[in-house]
Amino acid sequence: MSGIPLRDLSPHERYKLLCGVVVPRPIALVTTLDANGAVNAAPFSFFNVFSEDPPLIVLGLQHKPDRTPKDTTRNIHRDGEFVVHMVDEALASAMNDCAVDFPSGESEVVATGLATVPSVDVRVPRLTAAPFALECRRSVALSFAPGRELLVGEVLRIHARPGLVDTNNMYVDFAAYRPIGRLFGNLYSYQREPFAMDRESYSQWSARLRAGDGTGKPSGNGKPSGNGKPSGDS
């Protein structure tokens, strides 16, 4: 098999393939303010953390089929401020409701009954129901096509639901967090059964192979250890 050349696929076919392959993806429920001060909320799964120094996230923005910016894109272009909310099991249904194609100018937050509280470093309010809220400021936006932009945002402040973060060591209680992931189509995933693989030094890896254990099976006790970096992240 020589692979699937994406240049031969339609944009819709590429979307289906990429979204089916790159899974699960974290979900960002993004709030912004429109020109009249109404709170807009929209979910994005083309999203991830990018850097810790400086603290950056990346967000894939898209336009409408007629190439006009969607509300979130237009609001960030104008104000440069937004709040990213992580989505847990309890927030999943409301997040999905925020994906409804509401008329421009109609607040998804009002329509769904989501409560908000003021943020600290940005004017955009945050959702009280979210397990985590990241106050963000636009760092740079890059356009790659008439309808696609890559937004890099600086995280100014993180709000956490009580009990989710041990601030002495910045440990997140994953069992209490219960995030969901985006798959493809209308499919989502629970993240309830994590497993641990300890990151070894080269000498530890070599010693294990010399001892005859070259299986590559997960090891560890299911709890994070070391510096928290995944294998291969040097």
C-alpha positions as a LaTeX table, in Angstrom:
\begin{tabular}{lrrr}
\hline
Residue & $x$ (\AA) & $y$ (\AA) & $z$ (\AA) \\
\hline
Met1 & 0.00 & 0.00 & 0.00 \\
Ser2 & 1.46 & 3.35 & $-1.04$ \\
Gly3 & $-0.69$ & 5.45 & 1.26 \\
Ile4 & $-3.47$ & 7.94 & 0.63 \\
Pro5 & $-2.37$ & 11.16 & $-1.13$ \\
Leu6 & $-4.36$ & 13.97 & 0.43 \\
Arg7 & $-4.00$ & 16.12 & $-2.68$ \\
Asp8 & $-6.37$ & 13.68 & $-4.43$ \\
Leu9 & $-9.08$ & 14.04 & $-1.77$ \\
Ser10 & $-11.76$ & 16.68 & $-1.42$ \\
Pro11 & $-11.59$ & 18.95 & 1.65 \\
His12 & $-14.51$ & 17.02 & 3.19 \\
Glu13 & $-12.73$ & 13.70 & 2.65 \\
Arg14 & $-9.52$ & 15.09 & 4.18 \\
Tyr15 & $-11.52$ & 16.33 & 7.17 \\
Lys16 & $-13.09$ & 12.91 & 7.72 \\
Leu17 & $-9.76$ & 11.12 & 7.45 \\
Leu18 & $-7.74$ & 13.48 & 9.62 \\
Cys19 & $-10.43$ & 13.64 & 12.32 \\
Gly20 & $-10.74$ & 9.86 & 12.32 \\
Val21 & $-7.00$ & 9.33 & 12.59 \\
Val22 & $-5.95$ & 12.02 & 15.08 \\
Val23 & $-7.96$ & 10.92 & 18.12 \\
Pro24 & $-8.87$ & 11.64 & 20.80 \\
Arg25 & $-8.57$ & 15.41 & 20.66 \\
Pro26 & $-9.14$ & 17.82 & 23.58 \\
Ile27 & $-12.12$ & 20.14 & 23.31 \\
Ala28 & $-11.92$ & 23.88 & 23.85 \\
Leu29 & $-15.20$ & 25.61 & 24.67 \\
Val30 & $-14.24$ & 29.20 & 23.82 \\
Thr31 & $-16.00$ & 32.30 & 25.06 \\
Thr32 & $-15.59$ & 35.71 & 23.44 \\
Leu33 & $-17.46$ & 39.02 & 23.49 \\
Asp34 & $-19.26$ & 40.36 & 20.43 \\
Ala35 & $-19.37$ & 44.04 & 19.51 \\
Asn36 & $-22.50$ & 44.53 & 21.64 \\
Gly37 & $-21.06$ & 42.81 & 24.70 \\
Ala38 & $-22.96$ & 39.53 & 24.34 \\
Val39 & $-21.04$ & 36.39 & 25.35 \\
Asn40 & $-20.43$ & 33.95 & 22.51 \\
Ala41 & $-19.48$ & 30.33 & 23.21 \\
Ala42 & $-18.27$ & 27.81 & 20.63 \\
Pro43 & $-16.51$ & 24.42 & 20.86 \\
Phe44 & $-13.29$ & 23.61 & 18.97 \\
Ser45 & $-11.47$ & 20.30 & 18.73 \\
Phe46 & $-8.64$ & 21.59 & 16.52 \\
Phe47 & $-6.94$ & 22.69 & 19.72 \\
Asn48 & $-4.02$ & 21.86 & 21.99 \\
Val49 & $-1.38$ & 23.19 & 24.35 \\
Phe50 & 1.76 & 24.30 & 22.54 \\
Ser51 & 4.33 & 25.65 & 25.00 \\
Glu52 & 4.92 & 26.27 & 28.69 \\
Asp53 & 7.55 & 29.01 & 28.34 \\
Pro54 & 5.86 & 31.13 & 27.20 \\
Pro55 & 2.54 & 29.48 & 28.11 \\
Leu56 & 0.79 & 29.07 & 24.74 \\
Ile57 & $-2.18$ & 27.22 & 23.29 \\
Val58 & $-3.10$ & 26.79 & 19.63 \\
Leu59 & $-6.60$ & 26.96 & 18.20 \\
Gly60 & $-7.76$ & 26.18 & 14.68 \\
Leu61 & $-10.23$ & 28.83 & 13.51 \\
Gln62 & $-12.45$ & 28.42 & 10.49 \\
His63 & $-14.75$ & 30.64 & 8.45 \\
Lys64 & $-18.25$ & 30.04 & 7.20 \\
Pro65 & $-18.77$ & 28.41 & 3.77 \\
Asp66 & $-19.09$ & 31.89 & 2.24 \\
Arg67 & $-15.60$ & 32.71 & 3.69 \\
Thr68 & $-16.90$ & 35.25 & 6.21 \\
Pro69 & $-15.47$ & 34.83 & 9.73 \\
Lys70 & $-17.45$ & 32.97 & 12.33 \\
Asp71 & $-18.32$ & 34.80 & 15.55 \\
Thr72 & $-15.35$ & 33.53 & 17.58 \\
Thr73 & $-12.87$ & 34.42 & 14.84 \\
Arg74 & $-14.34$ & 37.87 & 14.32 \\
Asn75 & $-14.43$ & 38.62 & 18.05 \\
Ile76 & $-10.82$ & 37.55 & 18.61 \\
His77 & $-9.71$ & 39.58 & 15.59 \\
Arg78 & $-11.34$ & 42.66 & 17.11 \\
Asp79 & $-10.50$ & 42.31 & 20.82 \\
Gly80 & $-7.65$ & 39.80 & 21.01 \\
Glu81 & $-9.12$ & 38.20 & 24.16 \\
Phe82 & $-10.84$ & 34.89 & 24.82 \\
Val83 & $-11.31$ & 32.20 & 27.46 \\
Val84 & $-10.75$ & 28.49 & 26.76 \\
His85 & $-12.82$ & 26.13 & 28.91 \\
Met86 & $-11.95$ & 22.47 & 29.17 \\
Val87 & $-14.88$ & 20.09 & 28.85 \\
Asp88 & $-15.62$ & 17.34 & 31.34 \\
Glu89 & $-18.42$ & 14.79 & 31.38 \\
Ala90 & $-20.75$ & 17.13 & 33.25 \\
Leu91 & $-20.28$ & 19.93 & 30.69 \\
Ala92 & $-20.52$ & 17.71 & 27.59 \\
Ser93 & $-24.21$ & 18.24 & 26.84 \\
Ala94 & $-24.03$ & 22.04 & 27.17 \\
Met95 & $-20.89$ & 22.07 & 25.01 \\
Asn96 & $-22.76$ & 20.19 & 22.31 \\
Asp97 & $-25.65$ & 22.67 & 22.54 \\
Cys98 & $-23.17$ & 25.51 & 21.99 \\
Ala99 & $-22.31$ & 23.91 & 18.63 \\
Val100 & $-25.84$ & 24.66 & 17.37 \\
Asp101 & $-25.82$ & 27.12 & 14.47 \\
Phe102 & $-27.33$ & 30.03 & 16.40 \\
Pro103 & $-27.90$ & 33.28 & 14.47 \\
Ser104 & $-24.99$ & 35.70 & 14.72 \\
Gly105 & $-25.45$ & 37.96 & 17.71 \\
Glu106 & $-27.50$ & 35.46 & 19.71 \\
Ser107 & $-25.61$ & 34.36 & 22.81 \\
Glu108 & $-25.13$ & 30.61 & 23.19 \\
Val109 & $-24.47$ & 31.23 & 26.88 \\
Val110 & $-27.88$ & 32.84 & 27.37 \\
Ala111 & $-29.64$ & 30.26 & 25.20 \\
Thr112 & $-28.19$ & 27.31 & 27.10 \\
Gly113 & $-28.50$ & 28.88 & 30.55 \\
Leu114 & $-24.78$ & 28.66 & 31.32 \\
Ala115 & $-23.75$ & 30.89 & 34.22 \\
Thr116 & $-20.70$ & 33.15 & 33.93 \\
Val117 & $-18.41$ & 35.04 & 36.28 \\
Pro118 & $-15.95$ & 37.84 & 35.48 \\
Ser119 & $-12.42$ & 36.94 & 34.49 \\
Val120 & $-9.39$ & 38.68 & 35.99 \\
Asp121 & $-7.00$ & 39.52 & 33.15 \\
Val122 & $-9.42$ & 39.71 & 30.22 \\
Arg123 & $-12.84$ & 41.27 & 29.72 \\
Val124 & $-14.37$ & 38.02 & 28.49 \\
Pro125 & $-16.36$ & 36.21 & 31.22 \\
Arg126 & $-15.72$ & 32.58 & 32.04 \\
Leu127 & $-18.17$ & 29.73 & 32.52 \\
Thr128 & $-18.68$ & 28.64 & 36.13 \\
Ala129 & $-19.55$ & 25.06 & 35.09 \\
Ala130 & $-16.16$ & 24.39 & 33.47 \\
Pro131 & $-13.58$ & 22.31 & 35.37 \\
Phe132 & $-10.80$ & 24.56 & 34.03 \\
Ala133 & $-10.88$ & 27.98 & 32.38 \\
Leu134 & $-7.83$ & 29.50 & 30.67 \\
Glu135 & $-7.83$ & 33.27 & 30.27 \\
Cys136 & $-6.04$ & 33.95 & 27.00 \\
Arg137 & $-4.74$ & 36.81 & 24.89 \\
Arg138 & $-4.00$ & 36.54 & 21.17 \\
Ser139 & $-0.31$ & 36.23 & 20.48 \\
Val140 & $-0.34$ & 35.71 & 16.71 \\
Ala141 & $-2.77$ & 34.51 & 14.04 \\
Leu142 & $-1.60$ & 32.86 & 10.84 \\
Ser143 & $-3.78$ & 32.44 & 7.75 \\
Phe144 & $-3.16$ & 29.31 & 5.67 \\
Ala145 & $-6.21$ & 29.43 & 3.40 \\
Pro146 & $-9.21$ & 31.70 & 2.82 \\
Gly147 & $-11.15$ & 29.83 & 5.47 \\
Arg148 & $-8.50$ & 28.57 & 7.90 \\
Glu149 & $-6.42$ & 30.30 & 10.56 \\
Leu150 & $-4.07$ & 29.10 & 13.25 \\
Leu151 & $-4.41$ & 31.17 & 16.41 \\
Val152 & $-1.65$ & 31.14 & 19.01 \\
Gly153 & $-2.83$ & 32.44 & 22.37 \\
Glu154 & $-0.93$ & 33.23 & 25.54 \\
Val155 & $-2.46$ & 31.74 & 28.69 \\
Leu156 & $-2.56$ & 34.48 & 31.32 \\
Arg157 & $-4.39$ & 32.71 & 34.14 \\
Ile158 & $-5.94$ & 29.29 & 34.85 \\
His159 & $-9.04$ & 28.85 & 36.99 \\
Ala160 & $-9.75$ & 25.40 & 38.44 \\
Arg161 & $-12.77$ & 23.91 & 40.11 \\
Pro162 & $-12.04$ & 23.36 & 43.83 \\
Gly163 & $-10.41$ & 20.01 & 44.45 \\
Leu164 & $-8.96$ & 19.51 & 40.97 \\
Val165 & $-5.45$ & 20.92 & 41.53 \\
Asp166 & $-3.00$ & 20.41 & 44.39 \\
Thr167 & $-1.26$ & 23.77 & 44.14 \\
Asn168 & 1.68 & 22.59 & 46.28 \\
Asn169 & 2.94 & 20.45 & 43.39 \\
Met170 & 0.56 & 21.51 & 40.56 \\
Tyr171 & $-0.82$ & 17.97 & 40.39 \\
Val172 & $-4.18$ & 17.62 & 38.62 \\
Asp173 & $-6.53$ & 14.99 & 40.07 \\
Phe174 & $-7.35$ & 13.20 & 36.82 \\
Ala175 & $-9.94$ & 10.90 & 38.40 \\
Ala176 & $-11.87$ & 13.91 & 39.67 \\
Tyr177 & $-11.36$ & 15.86 & 36.42 \\
Arg178 & $-13.10$ & 13.34 & 34.08 \\
Pro179 & $-12.45$ & 15.13 & 30.75 \\
Ile180 & $-13.95$ & 13.94 & 27.49 \\
Gly181 & $-12.21$ & 13.70 & 24.12 \\
Arg182 & $-13.41$ & 14.39 & 20.57 \\
Leu183 & $-13.33$ & 11.56 & 18.05 \\
Phe184 & $-15.13$ & 12.05 & 14.73 \\
Gly185 & $-18.68$ & 12.52 & 13.48 \\
Asn186 & $-20.87$ & 12.57 & 16.58 \\
Leu187 & $-18.53$ & 10.36 & 18.60 \\
Tyr188 & $-16.74$ & 11.36 & 21.82 \\
Ser189 & $-14.67$ & 9.37 & 24.30 \\
Tyr190 & $-14.39$ & 9.04 & 28.05 \\
Gln191 & $-10.89$ & 9.15 & 29.57 \\
Arg192 & $-11.53$ & 6.91 & 32.56 \\
Glu193 & $-8.80$ & 4.26 & 32.36 \\
Pro194 & $-5.36$ & 5.89 & 32.14 \\
Phe195 & $-2.19$ & 3.83 & 32.34 \\
Ala196 & 1.35 & 4.88 & 33.12 \\
Met197 & 4.63 & 4.26 & 31.30 \\
Asp198 & 7.72 & 5.46 & 33.12 \\
Arg199 & 10.16 & 7.49 & 31.05 \\
Glu200 & 13.55 & 5.80 & 31.29 \\
Ser201 & 17.03 & 7.16 & 30.87 \\
Tyr202 & 19.10 & 5.62 & 28.08 \\
Ser203 & 21.10 & 3.59 & 30.60 \\
Gln204 & 17.90 & 2.22 & 32.18 \\
Trp205 & 16.50 & 1.33 & 28.77 \\
Ser206 & 19.74 & $-0.40$ & 27.76 \\
Ala207 & 19.89 & $-2.34$ & 31.03 \\
Arg208 & 16.31 & $-3.54$ & 30.60 \\
Leu209 & 17.05 & $-4.79$ & 27.10 \\
Arg210 & 20.22 & $-6.54$ & 28.28 \\
Ala211 & 18.12 & $-8.22$ & 30.95 \\
Gly212 & 15.88 & $-9.58$ & 28.22 \\
Asp213 & 12.80 & $-7.40$ & 28.73 \\
Gly214 & 12.34 & $-5.85$ & 25.31 \\
Thr215 & 8.58 & $-6.23$ & 25.18 \\
Gly216 & 7.78 & $-2.52$ & 25.31 \\
Lys217 & 4.79 & $-3.26$ & 27.55 \\
Pro218 & 3.50 & $-0.43$ & 29.74 \\
Ser219 & 5.12 & $-0.31$ & 33.16 \\
Gly220 & 4.41 & 1.66 & 36.28 \\
Asn221 & 1.65 & 1.88 & 38.85 \\
Gly222 & $-0.85$ & 4.02 & 36.95 \\
Lys223 & 0.30 & 7.27 & 38.57 \\
Pro224 & 2.34 & 10.03 & 36.92 \\
Ser225 & 6.03 & 10.11 & 37.82 \\
Gly226 & 9.22 & 11.88 & 36.83 \\
Asn227 & 8.99 & 15.15 & 34.95 \\
Gly228 & 5.67 & 14.40 & 33.29 \\
Lys229 & 7.04 & 14.55 & 29.75 \\
Pro230 & 5.95 & 11.88 & 27.26 \\
Ser231 & 8.43 & 9.48 & 25.74 \\
Gly232 & 10.47 & 11.16 & 23.04 \\
Asp233 & 9.89 & 14.71 & 24.37 \\
Ser234 & 13.44 & 15.77 & 25.15 \\
\hline
\end{tabular}
